[in-house]
Short mmCIF file of C-alpha atoms in Angstrom, two decimals:
data_model
loop_
_atom_site.label_atom_id
_atom_site.label_comp_id
_atom_site.label_asym_id
_atom_site.label_seq_id
_atom_site.Cartn_x
_atom_site.Cartn_y
_atom_site.Cartn_z
CA ARG A 6 -27.17 -26.28 -80.33
CA SER A 7 -30.18 -27.70 -82.37
CA ARG A 8 -33.67 -26.17 -82.92
CA LEU A 9 -36.64 -25.45 -80.18
CA LYS A 10 -39.96 -26.23 -81.48
CA ASN A 11 -41.61 -23.77 -83.20
CA ASP A 12 -43.79 -23.30 -79.41
CA LEU A 13 -40.53 -22.90 -77.18
CA GLU A 14 -38.68 -19.73 -80.01
CA ALA A 15 -40.67 -17.09 -78.92
CA GLY A 16 -40.40 -15.29 -82.09
CA ALA A 17 -36.64 -15.78 -81.79
CA ILE A 18 -34.94 -16.52 -85.59
CA TYR A 19 -33.41 -19.63 -85.40
CA HIS A 20 -28.82 -19.22 -87.48
CA GLU A 21 -27.76 -23.03 -89.06
CA ASN A 22 -24.69 -21.40 -88.90
CA ILE A 23 -22.42 -19.43 -87.71
CA GLN A 24 -22.08 -17.69 -90.96
CA SER A 25 -26.10 -16.78 -91.15
CA LEU A 26 -25.80 -15.30 -87.27
CA PHE A 27 -22.77 -13.53 -87.42
CA SER A 28 -23.66 -11.18 -91.18
CA VAL A 29 -26.87 -9.87 -89.68
CA SER A 30 -25.48 -9.75 -86.26
CA ASP A 31 -24.59 -5.64 -86.32
CA ILE A 32 -23.84 -6.22 -82.09
CA LEU A 33 -22.65 -9.65 -80.97
CA SER A 34 -22.12 -10.25 -77.18
CA ILE A 35 -20.06 -13.03 -76.47
CA ASN A 36 -20.86 -15.40 -73.87
CA CYS A 37 -20.00 -18.97 -73.69
CA PRO A 38 -17.94 -21.47 -72.19
CA ALA A 39 -14.26 -21.53 -73.70
CA THR A 40 -14.43 -25.03 -75.57
CA ASP A 41 -12.84 -26.60 -78.69
CA GLU A 42 -16.03 -25.22 -80.44
CA THR A 43 -15.13 -21.97 -79.06
CA ARG A 44 -11.94 -21.47 -79.28
CA ASP A 45 -11.01 -18.36 -82.05
CA ILE A 46 -14.64 -18.34 -82.97
CA ILE A 47 -13.80 -14.83 -84.06
CA ASN A 48 -10.99 -15.57 -86.58
CA ARG A 49 -9.57 -13.95 -90.36
CA LYS A 50 -12.87 -16.34 -92.43
CA THR A 51 -15.18 -15.53 -89.95
CA LEU A 52 -15.04 -11.46 -88.95
CA LYS A 53 -15.79 -11.46 -92.92
CA PHE A 54 -19.05 -13.07 -92.25
CA PHE A 55 -19.96 -9.55 -90.34
CA PRO A 56 -21.90 -6.51 -91.49
CA LYS A 57 -19.24 -3.34 -92.19
CA ASP A 58 -18.97 -1.78 -88.23
CA ALA A 59 -20.68 -4.17 -86.75
CA ILE A 60 -19.86 -4.14 -82.92
CA ILE A 61 -18.33 -7.01 -80.55
CA THR A 62 -18.02 -7.70 -76.97
CA ASN A 63 -16.42 -10.74 -75.25
CA SER A 64 -17.27 -11.20 -71.45
CA ALA A 65 -16.97 -15.02 -72.07
CA ARG A 66 -13.00 -16.24 -72.53
CA GLY A 67 -9.94 -15.02 -73.88
CA ASP A 68 -9.92 -17.63 -76.28
CA MET A 69 -12.73 -16.32 -78.51
CA ILE A 70 -11.60 -13.72 -80.17
CA ASP A 71 -8.04 -14.10 -82.29
CA ASP A 72 -6.21 -11.04 -81.74
CA ASP A 73 -4.36 -10.14 -84.52
CA ALA A 74 -6.81 -11.31 -86.34
CA MET A 75 -9.38 -9.06 -84.28
CA VAL A 76 -6.88 -6.06 -84.42
CA GLU A 77 -6.61 -6.25 -88.70
CA ALA A 78 -10.04 -6.03 -88.78
CA LEU A 79 -10.67 -3.07 -86.13
CA LYS A 80 -8.12 -1.06 -87.62
CA SER A 81 -9.40 -1.34 -91.41
CA LYS A 82 -13.07 -0.37 -89.82
CA LYS A 83 -14.89 -3.93 -91.00
CA ILE A 84 -15.49 -3.88 -87.19
CA PHE A 85 -16.93 -0.65 -86.00
CA ALA A 86 -15.41 -0.77 -82.34
CA LEU A 87 -14.75 -4.19 -79.54
CA GLY A 88 -15.68 -4.34 -75.65
CA LEU A 89 -13.17 -6.96 -74.04
CA ASP A 90 -13.69 -7.59 -70.22
CA VAL A 91 -11.23 -10.69 -70.53
CA TYR A 92 -8.09 -10.66 -72.72
CA LYS A 93 -6.17 -13.69 -74.01
CA GLY A 94 -3.34 -14.87 -72.07
CA GLU A 95 -4.87 -12.96 -68.80
CA PRO A 96 -3.91 -10.12 -67.40
CA ASN A 97 -1.12 -9.53 -70.68
CA ILE A 98 -3.37 -8.54 -73.58
CA HIS A 99 -2.26 -8.16 -76.85
CA PRO A 100 -0.86 -4.70 -76.74
CA GLU A 101 -1.92 -3.32 -80.31
CA TYR A 102 -5.77 -3.02 -78.43
CA LEU A 103 -4.61 -0.76 -76.55
CA LYS A 104 -3.34 1.48 -79.19
CA LEU A 105 -6.81 1.72 -80.82
CA SER A 106 -9.36 4.60 -79.91
CA ASN A 107 -12.36 2.12 -81.41
CA VAL A 108 -11.24 -0.48 -78.61
CA PHE A 109 -13.14 -0.18 -74.66
CA VAL A 110 -11.14 -2.85 -72.31
CA LEU A 111 -12.36 -3.40 -68.42
CA PRO A 112 -10.46 -5.29 -65.69
CA HIS A 113 -12.30 -8.61 -66.00
CA ILE A 114 -15.13 -6.80 -63.69
CA GLY A 115 -17.76 -9.36 -64.86
CA SER A 116 -17.83 -10.64 -61.47
CA SER A 117 -18.10 -7.61 -59.50
CA THR A 118 -21.38 -7.39 -58.31
CA LYS A 119 -21.72 -6.95 -54.04
CA LYS A 120 -23.41 -10.60 -54.25
CA THR A 121 -20.73 -12.45 -56.00
CA ARG A 122 -18.07 -11.27 -54.59
CA ILE A 123 -19.72 -12.09 -50.76
CA ASP A 124 -20.29 -15.58 -52.29
CA MET A 125 -16.81 -15.69 -53.21
CA ALA A 126 -15.83 -14.63 -48.98
CA ASP A 127 -18.31 -16.66 -47.96
CA LEU A 128 -16.36 -19.95 -49.91
CA ALA A 129 -12.85 -18.42 -48.85
CA ILE A 130 -14.05 -18.77 -45.36
CA SER A 131 -15.93 -22.43 -45.81
CA ASN A 132 -12.61 -23.48 -46.94
CA ILE A 133 -9.92 -22.23 -44.98
CA GLU A 134 -12.61 -23.69 -42.12
CA ASP A 135 -13.02 -27.22 -43.68
CA PHE A 136 -8.68 -26.91 -44.67
CA PHE A 137 -8.56 -26.60 -40.38
CA LYS A 138 -10.74 -29.57 -39.39
CA THR A 139 -9.84 -31.65 -42.37
CA GLY A 140 -7.02 -31.02 -44.01
CA LYS A 141 -8.77 -30.35 -47.03
CA CYS A 142 -10.88 -27.98 -48.87
CA LYS A 143 -12.97 -28.06 -51.62
CA ASN A 144 -11.37 -25.79 -54.29
CA ALA A 145 -8.23 -27.15 -53.18
CA VAL A 146 -5.28 -25.78 -55.83
CA ASN A 147 -1.94 -27.96 -56.63
CA TRP A 148 0.77 -25.51 -55.35
CA PHE A 149 3.25 -26.91 -56.52
CA ASN A 150 2.18 -28.16 -60.21
CA TYR A 151 0.95 -24.42 -60.31
CA LEU A 152 4.60 -23.30 -59.17
CA LEU A 153 6.52 -25.07 -61.52
CA ASN A 154 4.03 -23.75 -64.30
#
């Protein structure tokens, strides 16, 4: 990300790098896409940047956190608490998370709003209608490849 012009920053603080941002993050909410850049963005090295007793939440993608490193940080009290709405390898979750009282897990309910669920149902109906009209649908899954993997 690049810095905004001063008149657009509206008092926001720009951080040149992850270390600068994490070092002042008492609470971090992860909400970014999974890319090569963001995969395991929370790892042994970056966990050292956080202030003691920081709280981290992840509602983005499970790939953002190195689970083994996070479990160590939680057990050592470097990180005070972790909130997860997504997990690496969903629907499986790192078993150590379930043993820790400072980890709060949700079953990936980030999309659980009434509007989103109605939109999802409408899309499913639209796909069924399209399939019977044209033999194709907007959100087709290659089931053969899916079943092989």
